PDB file of C-alpha atoms and ligand atoms in Angstrom:
ATOM      1  CA  MET V   1      14.004 -18.460   9.434  1.00 68.00           C
ATOM      2  CA  ALA V   2      17.639 -18.061   7.693  1.00 86.00           C
ATOM      3  CA  TYR V   3      17.735 -16.697   4.513  1.00 96.00           C
ATOM      4  CA  GLU V   4      19.311 -18.771   2.153  1.00 96.00           C
ATOM      5  CA  THR V   5      18.888 -17.835  -1.481  1.00 97.00           C
ATOM      6  CA  ILE V   6      17.793 -13.894  -0.990  1.00 97.00           C
ATOM      7  CA  GLU V   7      19.777 -10.997   0.484  1.00 97.00           C
ATOM      8  CA  VAL V   8      17.717  -9.433   3.135  1.00 98.00           C
ATOM      9  CA  ARG V   9      19.022  -5.608   4.566  1.00 97.00           C
ATOM     10  CA  PRO V  10      16.310  -3.973   6.756  1.00 98.00           C
ATOM     11  CA  VAL V  11      15.971  -0.345   6.268  1.00 98.00           C
ATOM     12  CA  THR V  12      14.906   0.360   9.783  1.00 98.00           C
ATOM     13  CA  PRO V  13      14.440  -1.852  12.802  1.00 96.00           C
ATOM     14  CA  ARG V  14      10.309  -1.431  12.451  1.00 97.00           C
ATOM     15  CA  ILE V  15       9.499  -1.394   8.903  1.00 98.00           C
ATOM     16  CA  GLY V  16      11.190  -2.047   5.413  1.00 98.00           C
ATOM     17  CA  ALA V  17      13.786  -4.391   3.905  1.00 98.00           C
ATOM     18  CA  GLU V  18      15.754  -4.569   0.746  1.00 98.00           C
ATOM     19  CA  ILE V  19      16.431  -7.465  -0.756  1.00 98.00           C
ATOM     20  CA  GLY V  20      19.277  -8.792  -2.731  1.00 97.00           C
ATOM     21  CA  LYS V  21      20.694 -11.407  -5.299  1.00 93.00           C
ATOM     22  CA  VAL V  22      17.352 -12.033  -7.221  1.00 96.00           C
ATOM     23  CA  GLN V  23      15.249 -11.230 -10.498  1.00 96.00           C
ATOM     24  CA  LEU V  24      12.065 -11.185  -9.947  1.00 97.00           C
ATOM     25  CA  ARG V  25      11.645 -12.449 -13.817  1.00 95.00           C
ATOM     26  CA  GLU V  26      13.153 -15.988 -12.716  1.00 93.00           C
ATOM     27  CA  LEU V  27      12.565 -17.199  -9.141  1.00 96.00           C
ATOM     28  CA  SER V  28      13.204 -20.366  -7.764  1.00 96.00           C
ATOM     29  CA  ASN V  29      10.586 -22.020  -5.031  1.00 96.00           C
ATOM     30  CA  ARG V  30      12.693 -21.541  -2.217  1.00 97.00           C
ATOM     31  CA  GLN V  31      13.464 -17.876  -3.344  1.00 97.00           C
ATOM     32  CA  LEU V  32       9.666 -17.134  -3.661  1.00 97.00           C
ATOM     33  CA  GLU V  33       9.051 -18.782  -0.115  1.00 97.00           C
ATOM     34  CA  GLU V  34      11.924 -16.563   1.439  1.00 98.00           C
ATOM     35  CA  ILE V  35      10.385 -13.264  -0.428  1.00 98.00           C
ATOM     36  CA  HIS V  36       7.391 -13.948   1.104  1.00 98.00           C
ATOM     37  CA  THR V  37       8.893 -14.796   4.510  1.00 98.00           C
ATOM     38  CA  ALA V  38      10.649 -11.313   4.420  1.00 98.00           C
ATOM     39  CA  LEU V  39       7.438  -9.486   3.270  1.00 98.00           C
ATOM     40  CA  LEU V  40       5.537 -11.040   6.451  1.00 98.00           C
ATOM     41  CA  GLU V  41       8.886 -10.234   8.529  1.00 98.00           C
ATOM     42  CA  HIS V  42       9.481  -6.434   7.200  1.00 98.00           C
ATOM     43  CA  GLN V  43       6.062  -5.461   6.088  1.00 98.00           C
ATOM     44  CA  VAL V  44       7.333  -3.670   2.713  1.00 98.00           C
ATOM     45  CA  ILE V  45      10.449  -4.930   0.413  1.00 98.00           C
ATOM     46  CA  PHE V  46      12.338  -3.424  -2.321  1.00 98.00           C
ATOM     47  CA  PHE V  47      14.126  -5.001  -5.004  1.00 98.00           C
ATOM     48  CA  ARG V  48      16.453  -2.892  -7.536  1.00 98.00           C
ATOM     49  CA  ASP V  49      17.054  -3.128 -10.988  1.00 97.00           C
ATOM     50  CA  GLN V  50      14.353  -5.663 -12.113  1.00 97.00           C
ATOM     51  CA  GLN V  51      13.748  -5.636 -15.598  1.00 92.00           C
ATOM     52  CA  LEU V  52      10.096  -6.413 -15.642  1.00 96.00           C
ATOM     53  CA  ASP V  53       7.451  -6.144 -18.519  1.00 97.00           C
ATOM     54  CA  LEU V  54       3.815  -6.049 -17.635  1.00 98.00           C
ATOM     55  CA  ASP V  55       3.294 -10.083 -17.933  1.00 97.00           C
ATOM     56  CA  SER V  56       6.179 -10.584 -15.412  1.00 97.00           C
ATOM     57  CA  GLN V  57       5.132  -7.995 -13.333  1.00 98.00           C
ATOM     58  CA  LYS V  58       1.634  -9.864 -13.237  1.00 98.00           C
ATOM     59  CA  ALA V  59       3.399 -13.350 -12.956  1.00 97.00           C
ATOM     60  CA  PHE V  60       5.331 -12.344 -10.108  1.00 98.00           C
ATOM     61  CA  GLY V  61       1.992 -10.577  -8.546  1.00 98.00           C
ATOM     62  CA  ARG V  62       0.129 -14.048  -8.757  1.00 97.00           C
ATOM     63  CA  HIS V  63       2.591 -16.012  -6.965  1.00 97.00           C
ATOM     64  CA  PHE V  64       0.867 -14.478  -3.700  1.00 97.00           C
ATOM     65  CA  GLY V  65      -2.882 -14.411  -5.143  1.00 97.00           C
ATOM     66  CA  GLU V  66      -5.416 -13.484  -7.715  1.00 98.00           C
ATOM     67  CA  LEU V  67      -4.822 -10.108  -9.143  1.00 98.00           C
ATOM     68  CA  HIS V  68      -7.338  -7.012  -8.123  1.00 96.00           C
ATOM     69  CA  THR V  69      -8.594  -4.950 -10.717  1.00 95.00           C
ATOM     70  CA  HIS V  70      -8.624  -1.015  -9.394  1.00 94.00           C
ATOM     71  CA  PRO V  71     -12.357   0.110  -8.989  1.00 94.00           C
ATOM     72  CA  GLY V  72     -11.742   3.501 -10.404  1.00 92.00           C
ATOM     73  CA  ALA V  73      -8.440   4.050 -12.505  1.00 93.00           C
ATOM     74  CA  PRO V  74      -8.447   2.636 -15.714  1.00 92.00           C
ATOM     75  CA  GLY V  75      -6.040  -0.129 -16.257  1.00 95.00           C
ATOM     76  CA  ALA V  76      -3.066  -0.318 -18.950  1.00 96.00           C
ATOM     77  CA  PRO V  77      -4.256  -1.230 -22.431  1.00 94.00           C
ATOM     78  CA  GLY V  78      -4.670  -4.762 -22.608  1.00 95.00           C
ATOM     79  CA  HIS V  79      -3.976  -5.392 -19.002  1.00 97.00           C
ATOM     80  CA  PRO V  80      -7.028  -4.152 -16.709  1.00 96.00           C
ATOM     81  CA  GLU V  81      -5.201  -5.453 -13.442  1.00 96.00           C
ATOM     82  CA  VAL V  82      -2.473  -3.176 -14.113  1.00 98.00           C
ATOM     83  CA  MET V  83      -2.523   0.273 -12.844  1.00 97.00           C
ATOM     84  CA  PRO V  84      -0.138   2.829 -14.304  1.00 97.00           C
ATOM     85  CA  VAL V  85       1.023   5.229 -11.968  1.00 97.00           C
ATOM     86  CA  HIS V  86       2.441   8.296 -13.892  1.00 97.00           C
ATOM     87  CA  ALA V  87       2.758  11.883 -13.227  1.00 97.00           C
ATOM     88  CA  ASP V  88       4.297  14.885 -15.538  1.00 97.00           C
ATOM     89  CA  ALA V  89       4.091  18.236 -16.483  1.00 97.00           C
ATOM     90  CA  LYS V  90       0.396  18.214 -17.425  1.00 95.00           C
ATOM     91  CA  SER V  91      -0.809  16.076 -14.411  1.00 95.00           C
ATOM     92  CA  THR V  92      -3.025  17.987 -11.582  1.00 93.00           C
ATOM     93  CA  TYR V  93      -2.699  15.115  -9.097  1.00 93.00           C
ATOM     94  CA  ILE V  94      -0.651  11.989  -8.351  1.00 95.00           C
ATOM     95  CA  ALA V  95      -1.564   8.550  -6.873  1.00 93.00           C
ATOM     96  CA  GLY V  96      -1.728   8.205  -3.535  1.00 94.00           C
ATOM     97  CA  GLU V  97      -0.588  11.674  -2.008  1.00 94.00           C
ATOM     98  CA  SER V  98      -2.393  10.991   1.450  1.00 96.00           C
ATOM     99  CA  TRP V  99      -1.782   8.318   3.729  1.00 98.00           C
ATOM    100  CA  HIS V 100      -3.874   5.141   2.917  1.00 98.00           C
ATOM    101  CA  SER V 101      -3.961   1.276   2.779  1.00 98.00           C
ATOM    102  CA  ASP V 102      -4.889   0.426  -0.773  1.00 97.00           C
ATOM    103  CA  VAL V 103      -8.334   0.375  -1.501  1.00 98.00           C
ATOM    104  CA  SER V 104      -9.366   0.055   2.084  1.00 98.00           C
ATOM    105  CA  CYS V 105     -13.014   0.495   1.025  1.00 98.00           C
ATOM    106  CA  ASP V 106     -13.199  -2.986  -0.689  1.00 98.00           C
ATOM    107  CA  PRO V 107     -15.047  -5.357   1.317  1.00 98.00           C
ATOM    108  CA  GLU V 108     -12.018  -7.600   1.234  1.00 98.00           C
ATOM    109  CA  PRO V 109      -9.304  -5.032   0.359  1.00 98.00           C
ATOM    110  CA  PRO V 110      -6.218  -5.926  -1.312  1.00 98.00           C
ATOM    111  CA  MET V 111      -3.364  -8.067   0.473  1.00 98.00           C
ATOM    112  CA  GLY V 112      -0.540  -6.477  -1.179  1.00 98.00           C
ATOM    113  CA  SER V 113       0.745  -4.128  -3.984  1.00 98.00           C
ATOM    114  CA  ILE V 114       3.729  -4.420  -6.503  1.00 98.00           C
ATOM    115  CA  LEU V 115       4.809  -0.778  -7.978  1.00 98.00           C
ATOM    116  CA  HIS V 116       7.691  -0.960 -10.675  1.00 98.00           C
ATOM    117  CA  LEU V 117       8.761   2.293 -11.545  1.00 98.00           C
ATOM    118  CA  ARG V 118      10.456   2.324 -15.067  1.00 98.00           C
ATOM    119  CA  VAL V 119      11.045   6.353 -15.199  1.00 98.00           C
ATOM    120  CA  VAL V 120      12.153   8.393 -12.021  1.00 98.00           C
ATOM    121  CA  PRO V 121      12.718  11.975 -11.532  1.00 98.00           C
ATOM    122  CA  PRO V 122      16.697  13.216 -11.210  1.00 97.00           C
ATOM    123  CA  VAL V 123      15.715  13.997  -7.412  1.00 97.00           C
ATOM    124  CA  GLY V 124      12.364  13.236  -5.352  1.00 98.00           C
ATOM    125  CA  GLY V 125       9.273  10.888  -5.845  1.00 98.00           C
ATOM    126  CA  ASP V 126       9.836   9.112  -2.372  1.00 98.00           C
ATOM    127  CA  THR V 127       7.452   6.993  -1.098  1.00 98.00           C
ATOM    128  CA  LEU V 128       6.598   6.886   2.683  1.00 98.00           C
ATOM    129  CA  PHE V 129       5.528   3.642   4.133  1.00 98.00           C
ATOM    130  CA  ALA V 130       4.355   3.384   7.692  1.00 98.00           C
ATOM    131  CA  SER V 131       4.213   0.202   9.983  1.00 98.00           C
ATOM    132  CA  MET V 132       0.583  -0.413  11.413  1.00 98.00           C
ATOM    133  CA  TYR V 133       1.893  -2.790  13.823  1.00 98.00           C
ATOM    134  CA  ALA V 134       4.025   0.001  15.170  1.00 98.00           C
ATOM    135  CA  ALA V 135       1.113   2.472  15.658  1.00 98.00           C
ATOM    136  CA  TYR V 136      -1.150   0.098  17.207  1.00 98.00           C
ATOM    137  CA  GLU V 137       1.752  -1.196  19.670  1.00 98.00           C
ATOM    138  CA  ALA V 138       2.572   2.476  20.763  1.00 98.00           C
ATOM    139  CA  LEU V 139      -0.929   3.014  21.675  1.00 98.00           C
ATOM    140  CA  SER V 140      -1.503   3.191  25.327  1.00 98.00           C
ATOM    141  CA  PRO V 141      -2.956   0.160  27.086  1.00 98.00           C
ATOM    142  CA  ARG V 142      -6.131   2.449  27.619  1.00 98.00           C
ATOM    143  CA  MET V 143      -6.729   3.344  23.809  1.00 98.00           C
ATOM    144  CA  LYS V 144      -6.023   0.017  22.874  1.00 98.00           C
ATOM    145  CA  ALA V 145      -9.068  -1.235  25.156  1.00 98.00           C
ATOM    146  CA  TYR V 146     -11.002   1.795  23.880  1.00 98.00           C
ATOM    147  CA  VAL V 147     -10.347   0.747  20.250  1.00 98.00           C
ATOM    148  CA  GLU V 148     -10.602  -2.616  20.569  1.00 96.00           C
ATOM    149  CA  GLY V 149     -13.927  -4.238  19.127  1.00 96.00           C
ATOM    150  CA  LEU V 150     -14.787  -0.861  17.107  1.00 98.00           C
ATOM    151  CA  THR V 151     -15.409  -0.958  13.677  1.00 98.00           C
ATOM    152  CA  ALA V 152     -14.981   1.860  10.848  1.00 98.00           C
ATOM    153  CA  THR V 153     -16.519   2.619   7.808  1.00 98.00           C
ATOM    154  CA  HIS V 154     -14.127   3.240   4.362  1.00 98.00           C
ATOM    155  CA  ASP V 155     -15.649   4.857   1.515  1.00 98.00           C
ATOM    156  CA  GLY V 156     -14.449   5.288  -1.997  1.00 97.00           C
ATOM    157  CA  GLU V 157     -16.659   7.527  -3.202  1.00 96.00           C
ATOM    158  CA  PRO V 158     -15.480  10.970  -1.487  1.00 95.00           C
ATOM    159  CA  TYR V 159     -11.768   9.943  -2.949  1.00 94.00           C
ATOM    160  CA  TYR V 160     -12.548   7.948  -6.239  1.00 94.00           C
ATOM    161  CA  ARG V 161     -15.779   9.991  -7.757  1.00 95.00           C
ATOM    162  CA  GLY V 162     -14.897  12.339 -10.718  1.00 93.00           C
ATOM    163  CA  ARG V 163     -10.784  11.723  -9.997  1.00 93.00           C
ATOM    164  CA  TYR V 164     -10.398   9.889 -13.222  1.00 93.00           C
ATOM    165  CA  THR V 165     -12.120  12.142 -15.555  1.00 92.00           C
ATOM    166  CA  ASP V 166      -8.735  13.517 -17.160  1.00 90.00           C
ATOM    167  CA  LYS V 167      -7.943   9.568 -17.980  1.00 90.00           C
ATOM    168  CA  GLY V 168     -11.278   9.661 -19.874  1.00 90.00           C
ATOM    169  CA  VAL V 169     -13.281   7.933 -17.104  1.00 92.00           C
ATOM    170  CA  ASP V 170     -17.124   8.867 -17.132  1.00 92.00           C
ATOM    171  CA  ASP V 171     -18.228   7.371 -13.750  1.00 93.00           C
ATOM    172  CA  ARG V 172     -21.518   8.656 -13.758  1.00 93.00           C
ATOM    173  CA  GLY V 173     -23.852   6.134 -12.192  1.00 92.00           C
ATOM    174  CA  LYS V 174     -20.932   4.037 -11.073  1.00 94.00           C
ATOM    175  CA  ILE V 175     -21.089   2.827  -7.643  1.00 95.00           C
ATOM    176  CA  TYR V 176     -17.863   3.016  -5.509  1.00 96.00           C
ATOM    177  CA  PRO V 177     -16.849   0.589  -2.864  1.00 97.00           C
ATOM    178  CA  ARG V 178     -17.934   1.318   0.898  1.00 98.00           C
ATOM    179  CA  ALA V 179     -16.871  -1.197   3.636  1.00 98.00           C
ATOM    180  CA  VAL V 180     -16.737  -1.657   7.158  1.00 98.00           C
ATOM    181  CA  HIS V 181     -13.646  -3.120   8.703  1.00 98.00           C
ATOM    182  CA  PRO V 182     -12.438  -3.464  12.378  1.00 98.00           C
ATOM    183  CA  VAL V 183     -10.330  -0.648  13.822  1.00 98.00           C
ATOM    184  CA  VAL V 184      -7.770  -3.328  14.724  1.00 98.00           C
ATOM    185  CA  ARG V 185      -7.253  -5.969  12.601  1.00 98.00           C
ATOM    186  CA  THR V 186      -5.515  -9.262  12.936  1.00 98.00           C
ATOM    187  CA  HIS V 187      -3.206  -9.849  10.037  1.00 98.00           C
ATOM    188  CA  PRO V 188      -4.128 -13.381   9.017  1.00 98.00           C
ATOM    189  CA  GLU V 189      -0.625 -14.603   8.794  1.00 98.00           C
ATOM    190  CA  THR V 190       1.336 -13.294  11.403  1.00 98.00           C
ATOM    191  CA  LYS V 191      -1.480 -12.710  14.021  1.00 98.00           C
ATOM    192  CA  ARG V 192       0.008  -9.546  14.735  1.00 98.00           C
ATOM    193  CA  LYS V 193      -2.462  -6.659  15.586  1.00 98.00           C
ATOM    194  CA  ALA V 194      -2.445  -3.617  13.133  1.00 98.00           C
ATOM    195  CA  LEU V 195      -4.362  -0.491  13.108  1.00 98.00           C
ATOM    196  CA  TYR V 196      -6.737  -0.194  10.204  1.00 98.00           C
ATOM    197  CA  VAL V 197      -7.824   3.068   9.572  1.00 98.00           C
ATOM    198  CA  ASN V 198      -6.570   5.659   7.010  1.00 98.00           C
ATOM    199  CA  ARG V 199      -6.687   9.436   6.014  1.00 97.00           C
ATOM    200  CA  MET V 200      -8.075   8.381   2.435  1.00 97.00           C
ATOM    201  CA  PHE V 201     -10.801   6.363   3.034  1.00 98.00           C
ATOM    202  CA  THR V 202     -12.037   6.184   6.585  1.00 98.00           C
ATOM    203  CA  THR V 203     -14.946   8.028   7.212  1.00 98.00           C
ATOM    204  CA  ARG V 204     -16.404   7.178  10.592  1.00 98.00           C
ATOM    205  CA  ILE V 205     -16.252   5.110  13.458  1.00 98.00           C
ATOM    206  CA  ASN V 206     -19.451   3.602  13.929  1.00 98.00           C
ATOM    207  CA  GLU V 207     -20.057   2.788  17.314  1.00 98.00           C
ATOM    208  CA  VAL V 208     -19.784   6.516  18.919  1.00 98.00           C
ATOM    209  CA  SER V 209     -21.278   9.783  18.226  1.00 98.00           C
ATOM    210  CA  ARG V 210     -20.274  11.893  15.027  1.00 98.00           C
ATOM    211  CA  ASP V 211     -18.407  14.162  16.954  1.00 98.00           C
ATOM    212  CA  GLU V 212     -16.657  11.516  18.978  1.00 98.00           C
ATOM    213  CA  SER V 213     -15.680   9.703  15.849  1.00 98.00           C
ATOM    214  CA  GLU V 214     -13.991  12.588  14.435  1.00 98.00           C
ATOM    215  CA  ALA V 215     -12.040  13.352  17.239  1.00 98.00           C
ATOM    216  CA  ILE V 216     -10.854   9.731  17.714  1.00 98.00           C
ATOM    217  CA  LEU V 217     -10.410   9.091  13.705  1.00 98.00           C
ATOM    218  CA  GLY V 218      -8.468  12.561  13.886  1.00 98.00           C
ATOM    219  CA  TYR V 219      -6.120  11.249  16.587  1.00 98.00           C
ATOM    220  CA  LEU V 220      -5.610   7.800  15.274  1.00 98.00           C
ATOM    221  CA  VAL V 221      -4.629   9.130  11.694  1.00 98.00           C
ATOM    222  CA  GLU V 222      -2.054  11.459  13.068  1.00 97.00           C
ATOM    223  CA  HIS V 223      -0.884   8.842  15.224  1.00 98.00           C
ATOM    224  CA  CYS V 224      -0.420   6.414  12.252  1.00 98.00           C
ATOM    225  CA  ALA V 225       1.681   9.189  10.499  1.00 97.00           C
ATOM    226  CA  LYS V 226       4.507   9.450  13.352  1.00 98.00           C
ATOM    227  CA  PRO V 227       7.596   9.587  11.998  1.00 98.00           C
ATOM    228  CA  GLU V 228       8.949   6.503  14.192  1.00 97.00           C
ATOM    229  CA  PHE V 229       6.653   4.284  12.416  1.00 98.00           C
ATOM    230  CA  GLN V 230       7.816   5.127   8.834  1.00 98.00           C
ATOM    231  CA  MET V 231      10.668   4.725   6.385  1.00 98.00           C
ATOM    232  CA  ARG V 232      11.253   6.579   3.428  1.00 98.00           C
ATOM    233  CA  PHE V 233      12.081   4.938  -0.167  1.00 98.00           C
ATOM    234  CA  ARG V 234      14.301   6.629  -2.749  1.00 98.00           C
ATOM    235  CA  TRP V 235      13.495   5.011  -6.382  1.00 98.00           C
ATOM    236  CA  GLN V 236      15.858   4.218  -8.526  1.00 98.00           C
ATOM    237  CA  GLN V 237      14.799   3.215 -12.280  1.00 98.00           C
ATOM    238  CA  ASP V 238      13.514  -0.087 -12.264  1.00 98.00           C
ATOM    239  CA  SER V 239      13.135  -0.424  -8.436  1.00 98.00           C
ATOM    240  CA  VAL V 240      10.446  -2.354  -7.225  1.00 98.00           C
ATOM    241  CA  ALA V 241       8.589  -2.227  -3.973  1.00 98.00           C
ATOM    242  CA  PHE V 242       6.112  -4.673  -2.598  1.00 98.00           C
ATOM    243  CA  TRP V 243       4.081  -3.687   0.505  1.00 98.00           C
ATOM    244  CA  ASP V 244       1.598  -5.438   2.598  1.00 98.00           C
ATOM    245  CA  ASN V 245      -1.740  -3.566   2.775  1.00 98.00           C
ATOM    246  CA  ARG V 246      -2.776  -5.490   5.714  1.00 98.00           C
ATOM    247  CA  CYS V 247      -0.035  -3.921   8.141  1.00 98.00           C
ATOM    248  CA  VAL V 248       1.074  -1.067   6.162  1.00 98.00           C
ATOM    249  CA  GLN V 249       0.158   2.518   4.691  1.00 98.00           C
ATOM    250  CA  HIS V 250       2.033   4.631   2.271  1.00 98.00           C
ATOM    251  CA  LEU V 251       1.974   8.086   1.118  1.00 98.00           C
ATOM    252  CA  ALA V 252       3.709   9.069  -2.149  1.00 98.00           C
ATOM    253  CA  LEU V 253       5.504  12.602  -2.382  1.00 98.00           C
ATOM    254  CA  TRP V 254       4.866  14.920  -5.237  1.00 98.00           C
ATOM    255  CA  ASP V 255       7.879  17.280  -4.858  1.00 98.00           C
ATOM    256  CA  TYR V 256       9.256  16.699  -8.407  1.00 98.00           C
ATOM    257  CA  PHE V 257       6.560  18.569 -10.674  1.00 97.00           C
ATOM    258  CA  PRO V 258       7.155  19.112 -13.556  1.00 98.00           C
ATOM    259  CA  GLN V 259       9.492  15.884 -14.014  1.00 98.00           C
ATOM    260  CA  VAL V 260       8.508  12.494 -15.075  1.00 98.00           C
ATOM    261  CA  ARG V 261       7.957   9.529 -12.768  1.00 98.00           C
ATOM    262  CA  SER V 262       6.209   6.420 -14.333  1.00 98.00           C
ATOM    263  CA  GLY V 263       5.594   2.738 -13.898  1.00 98.00           C
ATOM    264  CA  PHE V 264       2.757   0.194 -13.174  1.00 98.00           C
ATOM    265  CA  ARG V 265       1.335  -1.317 -10.235  1.00 98.00           C
ATOM    266  CA  VAL V 266       0.044  -4.735  -9.962  1.00 98.00           C
ATOM    267  CA  THR V 267      -2.181  -5.238  -6.765  1.00 98.00           C
ATOM    268  CA  VAL V 268      -2.927  -9.001  -5.222  1.00 98.00           C
ATOM    269  CA  LYS V 269      -6.604  -9.764  -3.502  1.00 98.00           C
ATOM    270  CA  GLY V 270      -6.790  -9.965   0.040  1.00 98.00           C
ATOM    271  CA  ASP V 271      -9.274 -11.297   2.518  1.00 97.00           C
ATOM    272  CA  LYS V 272     -12.084  -9.806   4.617  1.00 98.00           C
ATOM    273  CA  PRO V 273     -10.201  -7.504   7.561  1.00 98.00           C
ATOM    274  CA  VAL V 274     -10.877  -9.676  11.240  1.00 97.00           C
TER     275      VAL V 274
HETATM  276  C1  LIG N   1       0.015   4.519  -4.641  1.00 57.45           C
HETATM  277  O1  LIG N   1      -0.107   2.862  -5.217  1.00 57.45           O
HETATM  278  O2  LIG N   1      -0.358   4.858  -4.189  1.00 57.45           O
HETATM  279  C2  LIG N   1       1.033   5.031  -5.362  1.00 57.45           C
HETATM  280  C3  LIG N   1       2.643   4.966  -4.737  1.00 57.45           C
HETATM  281  C4  LIG N   1       3.716   5.407  -5.372  1.00 57.45           C
HETATM  282  O3  LIG N   1       3.487   6.052  -6.672  1.00 57.45           O
HETATM  283  O4  LIG N   1       4.762   5.532  -4.859  1.00 57.45           O
END
C-alpha cells in the first residue's frame, strides 16, 4: 500500500521504520490504518517528538486492541495497564536486559508494546530489535524441517519471582504465567512464519530429551540474536517505539548507569500463537 498520510522511512531492509508527519494524540482513521500497515510491514516503528500523557498513550494503544496488564510489574499510580520503565543511580536492574518477546509466558502473549521515553540519558540506553521472520527464514531447510511442529514451554516464574520486591511487590503465593507455544508461529495477520523462542522465558522444547532441548534451544536463541536480523534504536526525549511481539524480540541496553532513563509502556493484548 502507498502511504499517503504518514511518512515511512525504513531503518534497515529487514526491520524497523521511522514514521513521520504524525502526532499520536490526534490521528485520522487513515493515519491509523497506515500506521497499522507500517507495523505489519516493518515489525517495529518509531515516532519522534510525541507529547503523550498516559491517557493519550493508552488511547493510542486501544486502537490496536484491549490493553494488557503486566503479571508482575506494578502499574503507574491510577493506571494499572501502564508499566513504568525507569532506571537511575539507585537501580539494580532494568526491564528487558536480555532478548525476549514481551510476556511470552502468557497463554495469549501481547501482540504489541508501545514505549514512550520522557527522560533519556545524554548517550546510551539504545534498544535493540531483532526480526524473528528473518531469523526463521535464515534457518537451513533441514533445521526448518526439524523445528516445524515442535512446541516450547515459556515460564514466567524464573524471571519474575522476587524481581519487583524493590518496587514494593510481595509475590509470595503468586502464580506466574506459564504456557506452551509452537517454536515456529505463523503471524495471524501477515501469515509469515517467525521463530518464537527467547532467552528470557523459554525453558524447554517439549518433544525431545532435556539434553537435546538444551542444545537446540541454545542454538536457536543464539541464532535469533545474530546482528543481521537486528536494528538498534537511538532514543531521544519523547520518542515512541511500537513493536510487534509476534515477530520481534528486543533487548534494552544498560550502558548509561548512573544516568536516568524513564518512560512508560502500554502493552496490547494478543492471541494464542499458532
Ligand atoms: C522492555 O519493554 O523490555 C524495555 C525496553 C526498553 O526499555 O527499551
